[in-house]
Tab-separated table of C-alpha atoms in Angstrom:
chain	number	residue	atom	x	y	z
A	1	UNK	CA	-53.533	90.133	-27.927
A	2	UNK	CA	-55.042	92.824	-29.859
A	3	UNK	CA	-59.221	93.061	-29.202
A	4	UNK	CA	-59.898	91.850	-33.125
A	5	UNK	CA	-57.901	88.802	-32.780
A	6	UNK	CA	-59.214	85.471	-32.255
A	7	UNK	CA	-58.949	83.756	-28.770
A	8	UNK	CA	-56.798	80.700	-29.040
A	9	UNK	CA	-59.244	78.560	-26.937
A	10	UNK	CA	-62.014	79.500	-29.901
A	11	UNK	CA	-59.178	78.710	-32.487
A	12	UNK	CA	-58.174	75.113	-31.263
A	13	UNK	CA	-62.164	74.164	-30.788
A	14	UNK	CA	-62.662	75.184	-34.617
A	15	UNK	CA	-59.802	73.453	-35.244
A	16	UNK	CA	-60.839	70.255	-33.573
A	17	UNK	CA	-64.887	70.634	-35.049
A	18	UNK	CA	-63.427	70.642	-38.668
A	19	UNK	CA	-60.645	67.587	-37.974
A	20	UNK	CA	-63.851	66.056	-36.824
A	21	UNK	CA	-65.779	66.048	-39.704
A	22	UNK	CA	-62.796	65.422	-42.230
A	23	UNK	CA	-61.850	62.146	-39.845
A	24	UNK	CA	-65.726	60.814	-40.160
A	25	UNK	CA	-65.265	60.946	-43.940
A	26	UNK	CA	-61.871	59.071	-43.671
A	27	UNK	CA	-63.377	56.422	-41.233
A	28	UNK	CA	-66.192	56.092	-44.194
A	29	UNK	CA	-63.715	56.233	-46.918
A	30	UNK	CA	-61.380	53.986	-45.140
A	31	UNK	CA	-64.133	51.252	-44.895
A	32	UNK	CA	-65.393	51.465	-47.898
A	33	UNK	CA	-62.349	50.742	-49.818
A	34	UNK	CA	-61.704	47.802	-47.733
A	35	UNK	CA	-64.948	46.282	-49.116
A	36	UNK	CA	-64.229	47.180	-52.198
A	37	UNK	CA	-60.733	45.597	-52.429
A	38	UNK	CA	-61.988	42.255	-50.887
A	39	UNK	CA	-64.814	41.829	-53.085
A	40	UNK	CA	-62.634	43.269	-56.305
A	41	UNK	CA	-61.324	39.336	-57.576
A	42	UNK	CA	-57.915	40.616	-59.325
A	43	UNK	CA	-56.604	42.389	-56.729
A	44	UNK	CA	-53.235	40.919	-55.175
A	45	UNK	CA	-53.449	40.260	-51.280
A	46	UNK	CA	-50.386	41.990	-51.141
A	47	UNK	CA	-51.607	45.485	-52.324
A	48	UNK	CA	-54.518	44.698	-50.095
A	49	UNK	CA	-52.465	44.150	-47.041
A	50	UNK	CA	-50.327	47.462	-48.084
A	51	UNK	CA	-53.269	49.524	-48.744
A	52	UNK	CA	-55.217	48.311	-45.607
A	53	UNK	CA	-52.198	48.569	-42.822
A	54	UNK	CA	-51.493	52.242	-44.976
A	55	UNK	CA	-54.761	53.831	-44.337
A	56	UNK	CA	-55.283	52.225	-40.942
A	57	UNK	CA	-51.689	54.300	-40.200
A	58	UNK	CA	-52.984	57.204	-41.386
A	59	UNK	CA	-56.254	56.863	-39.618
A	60	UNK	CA	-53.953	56.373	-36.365
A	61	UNK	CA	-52.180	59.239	-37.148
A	62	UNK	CA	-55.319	61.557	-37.582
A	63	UNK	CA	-56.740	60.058	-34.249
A	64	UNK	CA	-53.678	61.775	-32.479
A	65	UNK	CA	-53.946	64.501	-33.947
A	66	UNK	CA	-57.214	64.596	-33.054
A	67	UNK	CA	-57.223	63.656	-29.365
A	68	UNK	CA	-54.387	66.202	-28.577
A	69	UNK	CA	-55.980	69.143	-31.020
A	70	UNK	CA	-58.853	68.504	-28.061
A	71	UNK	CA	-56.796	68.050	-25.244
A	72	UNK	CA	-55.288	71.283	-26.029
A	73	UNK	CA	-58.643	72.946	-26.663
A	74	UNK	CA	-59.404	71.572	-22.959
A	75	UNK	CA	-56.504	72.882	-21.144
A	76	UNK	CA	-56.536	76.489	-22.620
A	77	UNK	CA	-60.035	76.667	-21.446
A	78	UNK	CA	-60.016	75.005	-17.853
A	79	UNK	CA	-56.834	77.438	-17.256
A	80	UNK	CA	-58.362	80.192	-18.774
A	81	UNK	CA	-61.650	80.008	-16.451
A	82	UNK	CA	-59.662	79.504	-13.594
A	83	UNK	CA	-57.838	82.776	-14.278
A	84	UNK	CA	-57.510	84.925	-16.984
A	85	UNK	CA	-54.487	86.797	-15.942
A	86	UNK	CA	-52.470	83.268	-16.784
A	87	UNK	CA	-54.107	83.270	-20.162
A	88	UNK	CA	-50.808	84.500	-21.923
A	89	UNK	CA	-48.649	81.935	-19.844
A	90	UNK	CA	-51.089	79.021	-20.707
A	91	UNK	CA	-51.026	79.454	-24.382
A	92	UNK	CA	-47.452	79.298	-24.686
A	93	UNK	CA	-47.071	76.791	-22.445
A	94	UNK	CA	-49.748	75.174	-23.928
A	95	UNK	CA	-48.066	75.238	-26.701
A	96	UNK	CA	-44.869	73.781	-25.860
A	97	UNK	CA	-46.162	71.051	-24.062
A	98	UNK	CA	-45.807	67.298	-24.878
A	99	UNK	CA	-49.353	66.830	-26.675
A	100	UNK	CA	-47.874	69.579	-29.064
A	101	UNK	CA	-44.935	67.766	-29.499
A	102	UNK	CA	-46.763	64.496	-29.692
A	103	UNK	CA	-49.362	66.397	-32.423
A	104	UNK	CA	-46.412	67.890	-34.109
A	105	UNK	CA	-44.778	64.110	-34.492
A	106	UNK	CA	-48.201	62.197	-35.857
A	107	UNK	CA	-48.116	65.127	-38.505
A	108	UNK	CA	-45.317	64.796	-39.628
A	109	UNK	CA	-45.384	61.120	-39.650
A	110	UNK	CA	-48.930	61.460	-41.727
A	111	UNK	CA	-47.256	63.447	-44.663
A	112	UNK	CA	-44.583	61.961	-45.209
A	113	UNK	CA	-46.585	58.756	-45.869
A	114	UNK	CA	-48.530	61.154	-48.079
A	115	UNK	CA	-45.536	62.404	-49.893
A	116	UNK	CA	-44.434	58.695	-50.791
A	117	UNK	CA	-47.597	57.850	-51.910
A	118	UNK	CA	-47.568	60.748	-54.267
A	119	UNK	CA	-44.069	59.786	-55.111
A	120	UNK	CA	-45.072	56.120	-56.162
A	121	UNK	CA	-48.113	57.627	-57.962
A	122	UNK	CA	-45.969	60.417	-60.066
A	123	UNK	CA	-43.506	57.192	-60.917
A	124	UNK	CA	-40.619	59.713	-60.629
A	125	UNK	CA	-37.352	60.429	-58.826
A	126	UNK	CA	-37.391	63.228	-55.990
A	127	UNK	CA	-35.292	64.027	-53.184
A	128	UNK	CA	-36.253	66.327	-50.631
A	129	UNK	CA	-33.778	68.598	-48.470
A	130	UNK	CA	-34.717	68.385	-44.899
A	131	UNK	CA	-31.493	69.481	-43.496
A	132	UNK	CA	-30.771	72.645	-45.525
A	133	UNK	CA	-34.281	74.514	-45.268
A	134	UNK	CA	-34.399	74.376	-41.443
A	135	UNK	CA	-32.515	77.825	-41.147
A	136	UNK	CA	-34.501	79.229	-44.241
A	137	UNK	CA	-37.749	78.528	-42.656
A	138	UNK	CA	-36.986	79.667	-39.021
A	139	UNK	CA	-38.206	83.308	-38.178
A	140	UNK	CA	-37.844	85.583	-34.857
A	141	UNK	CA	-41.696	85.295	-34.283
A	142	UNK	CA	-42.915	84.071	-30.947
A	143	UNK	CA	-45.301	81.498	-32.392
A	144	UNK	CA	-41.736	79.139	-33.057
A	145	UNK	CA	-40.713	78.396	-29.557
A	146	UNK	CA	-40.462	75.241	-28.465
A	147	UNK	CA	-39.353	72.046	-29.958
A	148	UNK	CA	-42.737	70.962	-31.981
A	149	UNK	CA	-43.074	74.121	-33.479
A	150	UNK	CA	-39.375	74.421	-34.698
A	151	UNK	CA	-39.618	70.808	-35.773
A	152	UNK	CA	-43.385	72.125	-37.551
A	153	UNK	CA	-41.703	74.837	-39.381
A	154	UNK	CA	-38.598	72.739	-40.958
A	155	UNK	CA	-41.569	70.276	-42.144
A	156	UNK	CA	-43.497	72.825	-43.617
A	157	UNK	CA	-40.641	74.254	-45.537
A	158	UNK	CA	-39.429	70.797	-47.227
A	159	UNK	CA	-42.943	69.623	-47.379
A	160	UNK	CA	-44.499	72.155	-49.325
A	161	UNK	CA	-41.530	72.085	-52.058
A	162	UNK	CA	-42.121	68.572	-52.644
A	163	UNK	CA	-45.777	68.970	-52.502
A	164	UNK	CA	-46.127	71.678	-54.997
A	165	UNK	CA	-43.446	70.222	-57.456
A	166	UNK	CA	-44.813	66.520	-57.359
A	167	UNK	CA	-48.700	67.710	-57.445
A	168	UNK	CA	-47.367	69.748	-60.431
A	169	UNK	CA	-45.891	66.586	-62.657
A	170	UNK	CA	-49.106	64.806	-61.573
A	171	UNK	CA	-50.947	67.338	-62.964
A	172	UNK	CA	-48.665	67.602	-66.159
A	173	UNK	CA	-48.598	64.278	-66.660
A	174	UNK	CA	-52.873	63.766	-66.861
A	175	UNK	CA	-53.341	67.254	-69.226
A	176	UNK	CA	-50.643	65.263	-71.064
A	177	UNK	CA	-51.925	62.274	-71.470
A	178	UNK	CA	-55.654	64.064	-72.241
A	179	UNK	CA	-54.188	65.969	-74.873
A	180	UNK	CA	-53.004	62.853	-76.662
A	181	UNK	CA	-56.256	60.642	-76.364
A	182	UNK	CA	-58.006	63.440	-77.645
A	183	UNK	CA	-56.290	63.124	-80.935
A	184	UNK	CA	-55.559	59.521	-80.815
A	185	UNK	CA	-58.314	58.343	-79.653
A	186	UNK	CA	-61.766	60.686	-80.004
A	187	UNK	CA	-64.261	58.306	-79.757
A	188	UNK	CA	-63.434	57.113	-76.170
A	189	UNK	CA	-64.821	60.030	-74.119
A	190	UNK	CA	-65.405	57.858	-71.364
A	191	UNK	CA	-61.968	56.705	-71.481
A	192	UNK	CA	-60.834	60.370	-71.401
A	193	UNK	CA	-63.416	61.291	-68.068
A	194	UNK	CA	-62.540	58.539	-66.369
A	195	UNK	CA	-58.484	58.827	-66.291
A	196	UNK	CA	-58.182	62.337	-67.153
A	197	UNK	CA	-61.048	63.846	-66.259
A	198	UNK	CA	-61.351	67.116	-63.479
A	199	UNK	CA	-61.760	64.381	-60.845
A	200	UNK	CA	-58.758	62.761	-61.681
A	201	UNK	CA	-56.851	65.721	-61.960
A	202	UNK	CA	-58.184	66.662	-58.484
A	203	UNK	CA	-57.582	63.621	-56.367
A	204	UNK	CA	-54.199	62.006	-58.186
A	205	UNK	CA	-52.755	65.384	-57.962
A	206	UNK	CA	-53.504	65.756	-54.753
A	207	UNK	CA	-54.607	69.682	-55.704
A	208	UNK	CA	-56.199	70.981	-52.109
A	209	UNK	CA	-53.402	69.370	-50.173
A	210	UNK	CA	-50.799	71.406	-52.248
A	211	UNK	CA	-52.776	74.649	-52.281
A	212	UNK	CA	-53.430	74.417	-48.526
A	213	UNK	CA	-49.903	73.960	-47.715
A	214	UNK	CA	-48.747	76.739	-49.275
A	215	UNK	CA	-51.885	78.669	-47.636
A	216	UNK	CA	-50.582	77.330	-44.157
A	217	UNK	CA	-46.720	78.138	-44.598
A	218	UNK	CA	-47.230	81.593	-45.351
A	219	UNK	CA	-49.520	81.979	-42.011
A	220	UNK	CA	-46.840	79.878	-40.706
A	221	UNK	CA	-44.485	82.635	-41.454
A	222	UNK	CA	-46.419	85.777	-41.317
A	223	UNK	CA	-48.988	85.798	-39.220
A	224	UNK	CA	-48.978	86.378	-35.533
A	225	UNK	CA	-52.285	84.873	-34.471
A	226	UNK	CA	-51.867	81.809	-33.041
A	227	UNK	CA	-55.058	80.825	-33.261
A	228	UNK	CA	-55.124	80.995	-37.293
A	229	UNK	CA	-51.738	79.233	-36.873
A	230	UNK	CA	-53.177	76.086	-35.306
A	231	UNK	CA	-56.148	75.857	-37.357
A	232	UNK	CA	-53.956	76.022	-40.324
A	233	UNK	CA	-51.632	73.122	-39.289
A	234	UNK	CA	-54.170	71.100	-37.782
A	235	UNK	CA	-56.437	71.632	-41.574
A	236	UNK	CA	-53.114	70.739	-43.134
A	237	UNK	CA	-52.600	67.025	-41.728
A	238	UNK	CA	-56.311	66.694	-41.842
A	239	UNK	CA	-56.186	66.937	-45.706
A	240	UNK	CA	-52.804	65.427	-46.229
A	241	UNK	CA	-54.659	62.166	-44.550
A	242	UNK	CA	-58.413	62.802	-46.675
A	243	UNK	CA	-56.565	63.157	-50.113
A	244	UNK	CA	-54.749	60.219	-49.545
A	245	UNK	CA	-57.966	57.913	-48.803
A	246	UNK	CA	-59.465	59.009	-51.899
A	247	UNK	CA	-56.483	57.928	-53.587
A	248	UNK	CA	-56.608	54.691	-51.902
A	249	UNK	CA	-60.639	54.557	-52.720
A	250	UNK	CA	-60.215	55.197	-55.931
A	251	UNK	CA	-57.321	52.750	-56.288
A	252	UNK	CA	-60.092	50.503	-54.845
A	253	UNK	CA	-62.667	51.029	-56.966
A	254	UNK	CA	-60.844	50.593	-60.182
A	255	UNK	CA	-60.478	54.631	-61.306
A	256	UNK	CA	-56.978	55.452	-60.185
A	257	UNK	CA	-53.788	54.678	-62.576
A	258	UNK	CA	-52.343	51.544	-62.240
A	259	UNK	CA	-50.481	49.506	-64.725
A	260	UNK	CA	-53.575	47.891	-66.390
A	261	UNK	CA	-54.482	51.485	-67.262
A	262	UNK	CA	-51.645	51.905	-69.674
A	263	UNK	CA	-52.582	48.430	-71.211
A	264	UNK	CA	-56.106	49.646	-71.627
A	265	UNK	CA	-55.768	52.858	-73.130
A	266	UNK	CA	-53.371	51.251	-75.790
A	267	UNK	CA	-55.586	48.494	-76.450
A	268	UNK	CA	-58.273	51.191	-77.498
A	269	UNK	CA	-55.867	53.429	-79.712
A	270	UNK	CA	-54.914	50.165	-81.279
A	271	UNK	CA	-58.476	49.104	-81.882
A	272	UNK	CA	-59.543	52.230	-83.183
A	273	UNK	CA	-56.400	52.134	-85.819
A	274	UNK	CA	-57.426	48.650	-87.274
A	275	UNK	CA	-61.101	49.938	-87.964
A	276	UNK	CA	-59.369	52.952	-89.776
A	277	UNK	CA	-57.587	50.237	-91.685
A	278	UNK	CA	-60.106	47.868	-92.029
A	279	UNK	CA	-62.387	50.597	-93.297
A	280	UNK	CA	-59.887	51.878	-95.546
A	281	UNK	CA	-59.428	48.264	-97.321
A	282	UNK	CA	-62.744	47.631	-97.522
A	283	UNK	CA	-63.134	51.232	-99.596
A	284	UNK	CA	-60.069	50.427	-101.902
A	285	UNK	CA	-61.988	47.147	-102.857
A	286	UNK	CA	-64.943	49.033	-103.575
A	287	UNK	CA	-63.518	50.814	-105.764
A	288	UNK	CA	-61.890	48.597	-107.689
């Protein structure tokens, strides 16, 4: 390990102090929309059953990433003090252990929960290759031994295609739709904000989560620090999980897409065409 390189001890403990924070803001997120779905009087039991068991999953998910991100952290460090000649032997084996594995698993578990949400929210068709990318994404660097991290690295390479591709006809699909109540609809700027607006565009396409995977397959690939590795992957779920409860809380609080959305935005171009109409008779009688 070169001098400028970051220890892997310091790496995992970053990595564990930001999961922290991000999983406080889930836990808040989490129980907030739960109070907002009971007290919200049109919404089905069954979407609030789905929604609750889905973000308690995810929550579950996060926690073991979270415990075995620390437990990690811990080991490095109690073999590192004990002696730092075995400090090469302990990260690898460190990292090839069965919390890795175990971390690796609740990850992977975690975004693909995200991905189907983000399928069901795009309303589209789209397969992903697991199979065929697991050669493409495997390199000769050190950082890929072991089962977890080969398992890590086939994720990352399907993941991050579906990501990018779905958070791209999300994205599409909302400049789309702002484009035509713009013109069809001018006077409803509130209507525009709140379905279209830069926070919609943010959280329904899932923007950070597709940016940062991309950000974390490339260190995945390229860099040798394995410290910048692990804080990458660990970021990764971390977000995957937080984008998806503010899906869920805005689902909750009435701001997210649903079918009633479609309803209501036609109800408003239709209302502002019978004014035009209305106004227009009213002038022809005039006059006359």
């Amino acid at each position: 390990m070169n001098s400028s390189d970051m220890p892997l001890d310091i790496g995992t403990y970053l990595a564990g102090v930001l999961i922290s924070i991000l999983y406080g803001a889930d836990i808040c997120m989490y129980i907030t929309s739960l109070h907002l779905l009971q007290k919200n009087p049109q919404a089905e039991r069954l979407w609030i059953g789905f929604y609750t068991s889905f973000g308690g999953i995810l929550l579950l998910m996060l926690t073991v990433q979270l415990f075995t991100t620390q437990y990690l952290a811990c080991t490095l460090y109690l073999k590192g003090t004990r002696n730092l000649a075995e400090s090469a032997y302990s990260d690898q084996a460190a990292l090839n252990s069965w919390s890795d594995v175990l971390e690796t698993v609740a990850t992977i578990i975690a975004n693909w929960m995200g991905d189907g949400l983000m399928r069901q929210r795009a309303n589209c068709d789209t397969a992903v290759s697991f199979v065929t990318l697991v050669e493409k994404a495997l390199t000769s660097n050190t950082i890929l031994t072991g089962v977890g991290n080969v398992f890590n690295i086939a994720w990352a390479a399907s993941t991050v295609a579906f990501n990018v591709s779905v958070s791209s006809m999300i994205c599409w699909r909302l400049l789309s739709t702002y484009w035509i109540l713009r013109d069809s609809v001018p006077g409803h700027r509130d209507v525009r904000k709140k379905y279209t607006g830069m926070v919609s565009l943010i959280v329904e396409g899932t923007i950070p989560f597709a940016i940062l995977a991309v950000m974390s397959f490339i260190l995945e690939l390229y860099d040798n620090q394995l410290s910048i590795t692990i804080i990458a992957r660990d970021i990764w779920c971390s977000v995957c999980v937080f984008s998806q409860q503010l899906i869920i809380l805005r689902i909750s609080m009435g701001t997210a897409w649903t079918r009633d959305t479609v309803i209501e935005l036609t109800e408003s171009q239709v209302g502002r065409r019978f004014d035009e109409v209305f106004e227009a008779q009213i002038a022809k009688e005039n006059d006359v």
